[in-house]
PDB file of C-alpha atoms in Angstrom:
ATOM      1  CA  UNK A1197      -5.370 -35.098   8.043  1.00  0.00           C
ATOM      2  CA  UNK A1198      -3.512 -34.889   4.713  1.00  0.00           C
ATOM      3  CA  UNK A1199      -1.328 -32.353   3.614  1.00  0.00           C
ATOM      4  CA  UNK A1200      -3.382 -31.924   0.407  1.00  0.00           C
ATOM      5  CA  UNK A1201      -6.665 -31.103   2.738  1.00  0.00           C
ATOM      6  CA  UNK A1202      -4.377 -28.828   4.804  1.00  0.00           C
ATOM      7  CA  UNK A1203      -2.797 -26.932   1.365  1.00  0.00           C
ATOM      8  CA  UNK A1204      -6.804 -26.564   0.234  1.00  0.00           C
ATOM      9  CA  UNK A1205      -8.404 -25.203   3.719  1.00  0.00           C
ATOM     10  CA  UNK A1206      -4.940 -22.991   3.816  1.00  0.00           C
ATOM     11  CA  UNK A1207      -6.212 -21.532   0.120  1.00  0.00           C
ATOM     12  CA  UNK A1208      -9.195 -21.198   1.362  1.00  0.00           C
ATOM     13  CA  UNK A1209      -8.687 -19.121   4.409  1.00  0.00           C
ATOM     14  CA  UNK A1210      -6.544 -16.892   2.479  1.00  0.00           C
ATOM     15  CA  UNK A1211      -9.385 -16.507   0.057  1.00  0.00           C
ATOM     16  CA  UNK A1212     -11.730 -15.904   2.837  1.00  0.00           C
ATOM     17  CA  UNK A1213      -9.352 -13.257   4.362  1.00  0.00           C
ATOM     18  CA  UNK A1214      -8.777 -11.717   1.204  1.00  0.00           C
ATOM     19  CA  UNK A1215     -12.458 -11.384  -0.196  1.00  0.00           C
ATOM     20  CA  UNK A1216     -13.567 -10.126   3.214  1.00  0.00           C
ATOM     21  CA  UNK A1217     -10.968  -7.369   3.100  1.00  0.00           C
ATOM     22  CA  UNK A1218     -11.781  -6.269  -0.411  1.00  0.00           C
ATOM     23  CA  UNK A1219     -15.348  -6.151   0.752  1.00  0.00           C
ATOM     24  CA  UNK A1220     -14.607  -4.120   3.433  1.00  0.00           C
ATOM     25  CA  UNK A1221     -12.298  -1.747   0.985  1.00  0.00           C
ATOM     26  CA  UNK A1222     -15.568  -1.334  -1.165  1.00  0.00           C
ATOM     27  CA  UNK A1223     -17.914  -0.873   1.580  1.00  0.00           C
ATOM     28  CA  UNK A1224     -15.882   2.151   2.767  1.00  0.00           C
ATOM     29  CA  UNK A1225     -15.430   3.528  -0.287  1.00  0.00           C
ATOM     30  CA  UNK A1226     -19.014   3.279  -1.629  1.00  0.00           C
ATOM     31  CA  UNK A1227     -21.058   5.157   1.044  1.00  0.00           C
ATOM     32  CA  UNK A1228     -24.302   4.104   1.087  1.00  0.00           C
ATOM     33  CA  UNK A1229     -26.314   7.450   0.404  1.00  0.00           C
ATOM     34  CA  UNK A1230     -25.353  10.654  -1.150  1.00  0.00           C
ATOM     35  CA  UNK A1231     -26.035  14.397   0.281  1.00  0.00           C
ATOM     36  CA  UNK A1232     -26.219  17.456  -2.089  1.00  0.00           C
ATOM     37  CA  UNK A1233     -22.824  18.358  -0.201  1.00  0.00           C
ATOM     38  CA  UNK A1234     -20.957  15.025  -1.212  1.00  0.00           C
ATOM     39  CA  UNK A1235     -22.853  15.445  -4.684  1.00  0.00           C
ATOM     40  CA  UNK A1236     -21.332  19.107  -5.053  1.00  0.00           C
ATOM     41  CA  UNK A1237     -17.923  18.107  -3.960  1.00  0.00           C
ATOM     42  CA  UNK A1238     -17.861  15.064  -6.631  1.00  0.00           C
ATOM     43  CA  UNK A1239     -19.140  17.692  -9.078  1.00  0.00           C
ATOM     44  CA  UNK A1240     -15.909  20.327  -8.127  1.00  0.00           C
ATOM     45  CA  UNK A1241     -14.007  17.374  -8.288  1.00  0.00           C
ATOM     46  CA  UNK A1242     -14.574  16.314 -11.883  1.00  0.00           C
ATOM     47  CA  UNK A1243     -14.959  19.986 -13.020  1.00  0.00           C
ATOM     48  CA  UNK A1244     -11.346  19.660 -12.705  1.00  0.00           C
ATOM     49  CA  UNK A1245     -10.825  20.828  -8.781  1.00  0.00           C
ATOM     50  CA  UNK A1246      -7.365  21.258  -6.856  1.00  0.00           C
ATOM     51  CA  UNK A1247      -6.339  17.532  -7.047  1.00  0.00           C
ATOM     52  CA  UNK A1248      -7.464  14.461  -5.355  1.00  0.00           C
ATOM     53  CA  UNK A1249      -9.295  15.117  -2.164  1.00  0.00           C
ATOM     54  CA  UNK A1250      -8.221  13.116   0.987  1.00  0.00           C
ATOM     55  CA  UNK A1251     -10.363  10.542   2.299  1.00  0.00           C
ATOM     56  CA  UNK A1252     -12.862  10.681   4.964  1.00  0.00           C
ATOM     57  CA  UNK A1253     -10.552  10.293   8.131  1.00  0.00           C
ATOM     58  CA  UNK A1254      -7.479  11.472   6.979  1.00  0.00           C
ATOM     59  CA  UNK A1255      -5.880  14.847   7.221  1.00  0.00           C
ATOM     60  CA  UNK A1256      -4.377  16.990   4.204  1.00  0.00           C
ATOM     61  CA  UNK A1257      -0.986  16.951   5.335  1.00  0.00           C
ATOM     62  CA  UNK A1258       0.299  13.168   4.301  1.00  0.00           C
ATOM     63  CA  UNK A1259       2.445  11.687   6.743  1.00  0.00           C
ATOM     64  CA  UNK A1260       5.618  11.416   4.385  1.00  0.00           C
ATOM     65  CA  UNK A1261       6.607  12.581   0.768  1.00  0.00           C
ATOM     66  CA  UNK A1262       9.364  10.373  -0.629  1.00  0.00           C
ATOM     67  CA  UNK A1263      11.177  11.120  -4.174  1.00  0.00           C
ATOM     68  CA  UNK A1264      11.724   9.087  -6.714  1.00  0.00           C
ATOM     69  CA  UNK A1265      13.179   8.785  -9.997  1.00  0.00           C
ATOM     70  CA  UNK A1266      11.922  10.278 -13.336  1.00  0.00           C
ATOM     71  CA  UNK A1267       9.379  12.683 -11.252  1.00  0.00           C
ATOM     72  CA  UNK A1268       7.878  10.254  -9.368  1.00  0.00           C
ATOM     73  CA  UNK A1269       6.191  11.468  -5.592  1.00  0.00           C
ATOM     74  CA  UNK A1270       5.316   9.074  -3.068  1.00  0.00           C
ATOM     75  CA  UNK A1271       2.906  10.504  -0.977  1.00  0.00           C
ATOM     76  CA  UNK A1272       1.781   8.511   2.014  1.00  0.00           C
ATOM     77  CA  UNK A1273      -1.229   9.272   3.721  1.00  0.00           C
ATOM     78  CA  UNK A1274      -2.270   6.872   6.212  1.00  0.00           C
ATOM     79  CA  UNK A1275      -0.560   3.987   7.956  1.00  0.00           C
ATOM     80  CA  UNK A1276      -3.327   2.149   9.972  1.00  0.00           C
ATOM     81  CA  UNK A1277      -2.779  -1.091  12.444  1.00  0.00           C
ATOM     82  CA  UNK A1278      -5.705  -3.281  12.478  1.00  0.00           C
ATOM     83  CA  UNK A1279      -6.935  -5.934  15.074  1.00  0.00           C
ATOM     84  CA  UNK A1280      -5.727  -8.699  12.280  1.00  0.00           C
ATOM     85  CA  UNK A1281      -2.142  -8.009  12.852  1.00  0.00           C
ATOM     86  CA  UNK A1282      -1.403  -5.797  10.125  1.00  0.00           C
ATOM     87  CA  UNK A1283      -0.197  -2.348   9.078  1.00  0.00           C
ATOM     88  CA  UNK A1284      -1.885  -0.854   6.040  1.00  0.00           C
ATOM     89  CA  UNK A1285      -0.129   1.840   4.175  1.00  0.00           C
ATOM     90  CA  UNK A1286      -2.406   3.947   1.903  1.00  0.00           C
ATOM     91  CA  UNK A1287      -0.690   6.729  -0.331  1.00  0.00           C
ATOM     92  CA  UNK A1288      -0.685   8.113  -3.852  1.00  0.00           C
ATOM     93  CA  UNK A1289       2.021   7.698  -6.551  1.00  0.00           C
ATOM     94  CA  UNK A1290       2.260  10.789  -8.811  1.00  0.00           C
ATOM     95  CA  UNK A1291       4.414  11.609 -11.680  1.00  0.00           C
ATOM     96  CA  UNK A1292       5.561  15.136 -10.925  1.00  0.00           C
ATOM     97  CA  UNK A1293       7.724  15.390 -14.074  1.00  0.00           C
ATOM     98  CA  UNK A1294       7.042  17.022 -17.603  1.00  0.00           C
ATOM     99  CA  UNK A1295       6.863  13.681 -19.312  1.00  0.00           C
ATOM    100  CA  UNK A1296       5.349  10.311 -18.888  1.00  0.00           C
ATOM    101  CA  UNK A1297       7.371   8.217 -16.518  1.00  0.00           C
ATOM    102  CA  UNK A1298       7.820   4.091 -16.303  1.00  0.00           C
ATOM    103  CA  UNK A1299       7.288   2.660 -13.184  1.00  0.00           C
ATOM    104  CA  UNK A1300      10.555   1.328 -12.319  1.00  0.00           C
ATOM    105  CA  UNK A1301      10.557  -2.985 -12.085  1.00  0.00           C
ATOM    106  CA  UNK A1302      12.950  -2.674  -8.696  1.00  0.00           C
ATOM    107  CA  UNK A1303       9.680  -0.810  -6.911  1.00  0.00           C
ATOM    108  CA  UNK A1304       9.081  -4.740  -6.811  1.00  0.00           C
ATOM    109  CA  UNK A1305      12.032  -5.676  -5.292  1.00  0.00           C
ATOM    110  CA  UNK A1306      14.676  -8.497  -5.958  1.00  0.00           C
ATOM    111  CA  UNK A1307      12.433 -11.457  -4.511  1.00  0.00           C
ATOM    112  CA  UNK A1308      11.564 -14.267  -7.730  1.00  0.00           C
ATOM    113  CA  UNK A1309       7.922 -15.160  -6.423  1.00  0.00           C
ATOM    114  CA  UNK A1310       7.038 -10.978  -6.301  1.00  0.00           C
ATOM    115  CA  UNK A1311       8.912 -10.328  -9.300  1.00  0.00           C
ATOM    116  CA  UNK A1312       6.675 -13.615 -11.047  1.00  0.00           C
ATOM    117  CA  UNK A1313       3.705 -11.414 -10.879  1.00  0.00           C
ATOM    118  CA  UNK A1314       4.029  -8.558 -12.767  1.00  0.00           C
ATOM    119  CA  UNK A1315       5.163  -4.242 -11.735  1.00  0.00           C
ATOM    120  CA  UNK A1316       4.200  -3.955  -7.685  1.00  0.00           C
ATOM    121  CA  UNK A1317       5.560  -2.421  -4.689  1.00  0.00           C
ATOM    122  CA  UNK A1318       6.619  -5.683  -3.283  1.00  0.00           C
ATOM    123  CA  UNK A1319       9.916  -4.138  -2.739  1.00  0.00           C
ATOM    124  CA  UNK A1320       8.827  -1.751   0.373  1.00  0.00           C
ATOM    125  CA  UNK A1321       9.719  -2.556   3.696  1.00  0.00           C
ATOM    126  CA  UNK A1322       9.007  -0.878   7.375  1.00  0.00           C
ATOM    127  CA  UNK A1323      12.179  -0.906   9.370  1.00  0.00           C
ATOM    128  CA  UNK A1324      11.765  -0.847  13.374  1.00  0.00           C
ATOM    129  CA  UNK A1325      14.896   0.810  14.143  1.00  0.00           C
ATOM    130  CA  UNK A1326      14.191   0.273  18.449  1.00  0.00           C
ATOM    131  CA  UNK A1327      13.066  -3.733  17.763  1.00  0.00           C
ATOM    132  CA  UNK A1328      16.133  -3.885  15.253  1.00  0.00           C
ATOM    133  CA  UNK A1329      13.751  -5.611  12.371  1.00  0.00           C
ATOM    134  CA  UNK A1330      12.744  -5.702   8.865  1.00  0.00           C
ATOM    135  CA  UNK A1331       9.355  -6.192   7.824  1.00  0.00           C
ATOM    136  CA  UNK A1332       7.934  -7.019   4.084  1.00  0.00           C
ATOM    137  CA  UNK A1333       4.805  -6.711   2.217  1.00  0.00           C
ATOM    138  CA  UNK A1334       2.902  -9.631   2.730  1.00  0.00           C
ATOM    139  CA  UNK A1335       1.797 -12.167   0.049  1.00  0.00           C
ATOM    140  CA  UNK A1336      -0.844 -14.504  -0.297  1.00  0.00           C
ATOM    141  CA  UNK A1337      -0.485 -18.109  -0.642  1.00  0.00           C
ATOM    142  CA  UNK A1338       0.438 -18.054  -4.636  1.00  0.00           C
ATOM    143  CA  UNK A1339       3.332 -15.284  -3.897  1.00  0.00           C
ATOM    144  CA  UNK A1340       0.933 -12.512  -5.077  1.00  0.00           C
ATOM    145  CA  UNK A1341       2.071  -9.334  -2.970  1.00  0.00           C
ATOM    146  CA  UNK A1342      -0.592  -7.749  -0.709  1.00  0.00           C
ATOM    147  CA  UNK A1343      -0.183  -4.227  -2.934  1.00  0.00           C
ATOM    148  CA  UNK A1344      -0.959  -2.374  -5.742  1.00  0.00           C
ATOM    149  CA  UNK A1345       0.179  -4.682  -8.676  1.00  0.00           C
ATOM    150  CA  UNK A1346      -0.312  -3.848 -12.537  1.00  0.00           C
ATOM    151  CA  UNK A1347       1.782  -0.566 -12.765  1.00  0.00           C
ATOM    152  CA  UNK A1348       3.174   0.158 -15.594  1.00  0.00           C
ATOM    153  CA  UNK A1349       3.476   3.978 -16.668  1.00  0.00           C
ATOM    154  CA  UNK A1350       2.424   7.230 -15.465  1.00  0.00           C
ATOM    155  CA  UNK A1351       1.738  10.183 -17.177  1.00  0.00           C
ATOM    156  CA  UNK A1352       2.880  13.653 -16.916  1.00  0.00           C
ATOM    157  CA  UNK A1353       0.535  15.069 -13.597  1.00  0.00           C
ATOM    158  CA  UNK A1354      -1.125  12.064 -13.474  1.00  0.00           C
ATOM    159  CA  UNK A1355      -1.411  10.237  -9.997  1.00  0.00           C
ATOM    160  CA  UNK A1356      -2.506   6.905  -8.532  1.00  0.00           C
ATOM    161  CA  UNK A1357      -3.902   5.442  -5.183  1.00  0.00           C
ATOM    162  CA  UNK A1358      -1.587   2.989  -3.702  1.00  0.00           C
ATOM    163  CA  UNK A1359      -1.653   0.820  -1.020  1.00  0.00           C
ATOM    164  CA  UNK A1360       0.785  -1.838   0.831  1.00  0.00           C
ATOM    165  CA  UNK A1361       0.449  -4.764   3.706  1.00  0.00           C
ATOM    166  CA  UNK A1362       2.659  -5.336   6.355  1.00  0.00           C
ATOM    167  CA  UNK A1363       2.973  -7.292   9.429  1.00  0.00           C
ATOM    168  CA  UNK A1364       2.532  -5.612  12.354  1.00  0.00           C
ATOM    169  CA  UNK A1365       5.217  -4.427  14.755  1.00  0.00           C
ATOM    170  CA  UNK A1366       5.053  -4.234  18.383  1.00  0.00           C
ATOM    171  CA  UNK A1367       2.103  -2.417  19.497  1.00  0.00           C
ATOM    172  CA  UNK A1368       5.227  -0.019  21.117  1.00  0.00           C
ATOM    173  CA  UNK A1369       6.202   0.560  17.602  1.00  0.00           C
ATOM    174  CA  UNK A1370       4.328   2.891  16.735  1.00  0.00           C
ATOM    175  CA  UNK A1371       7.311   5.295  14.728  1.00  0.00           C
ATOM    176  CA  UNK A1372       9.022   2.651  11.481  1.00  0.00           C
ATOM    177  CA  UNK A1373      10.909   3.917   8.535  1.00  0.00           C
ATOM    178  CA  UNK A1374       9.264   3.724   5.347  1.00  0.00           C
ATOM    179  CA  UNK A1375      11.565   1.922   2.472  1.00  0.00           C
ATOM    180  CA  UNK A1376      11.223   1.166  -1.241  1.00  0.00           C
ATOM    181  CA  UNK A1377      13.469   0.933  -4.037  1.00  0.00           C
ATOM    182  CA  UNK A1378      14.519   4.011  -5.644  1.00  0.00           C
ATOM    183  CA  UNK A1379      12.837   6.392  -3.614  1.00  0.00           C
ATOM    184  CA  UNK A1380      14.010   8.381  -0.276  1.00  0.00           C
ATOM    185  CA  UNK A1381      13.267   7.147   2.734  1.00  0.00           C
ATOM    186  CA  UNK A1382      10.729   8.420   5.471  1.00  0.00           C
ATOM    187  CA  UNK A1383       9.985   7.965   9.097  1.00  0.00           C
ATOM    188  CA  UNK A1384       6.448   7.164   9.993  1.00  0.00           C
ATOM    189  CA  UNK A1385       3.611   7.010  12.151  1.00  0.00           C
ATOM    190  CA  UNK A1386       1.494   4.163  12.937  1.00  0.00           C
ATOM    191  CA  UNK A1387      -2.204   4.448  14.296  1.00  0.00           C
ATOM    192  CA  UNK A1388      -4.448   2.159  15.719  1.00  0.00           C
TER     193      UNK A1388
END
């Protein structure tokens, strides 16, 4: 088997995994049918409800809230372990400041491969204090981080849903420390 064939096969496999993940994400967010209750809820949100609603299966209380620079607040809503050996951390990045805030480039971390792909949350890490290991955001074969990318700025009061995907720590590691450059760190609970 040639190196060229192996590289093509690996790229194809990664593309297939990413496509399947995106398809599952879209299917999970799309919903098959809408009843009157969910339509009324959607109407209330559009009419200026109290803020972003929680996703199905998530509680109103975040796992952690991390303060960043310029009034930025990262609210972590879930840290879910899946059977594929990954942990996906979901949350909301909000500008609690009085004026627009630029998203710091430091959030991307300092790895050349990630920085080359624009501003992202690629600098995030999970630390397993018992196992004494640090887990970095996963990357695809082209070096793009498996996290929210293309971040630029947030107007005062605006929020943005974000995600980061990491390799899963051992099954007995249920509490890890979440770290993101320019933000405070916090201990979060991994479910699943």
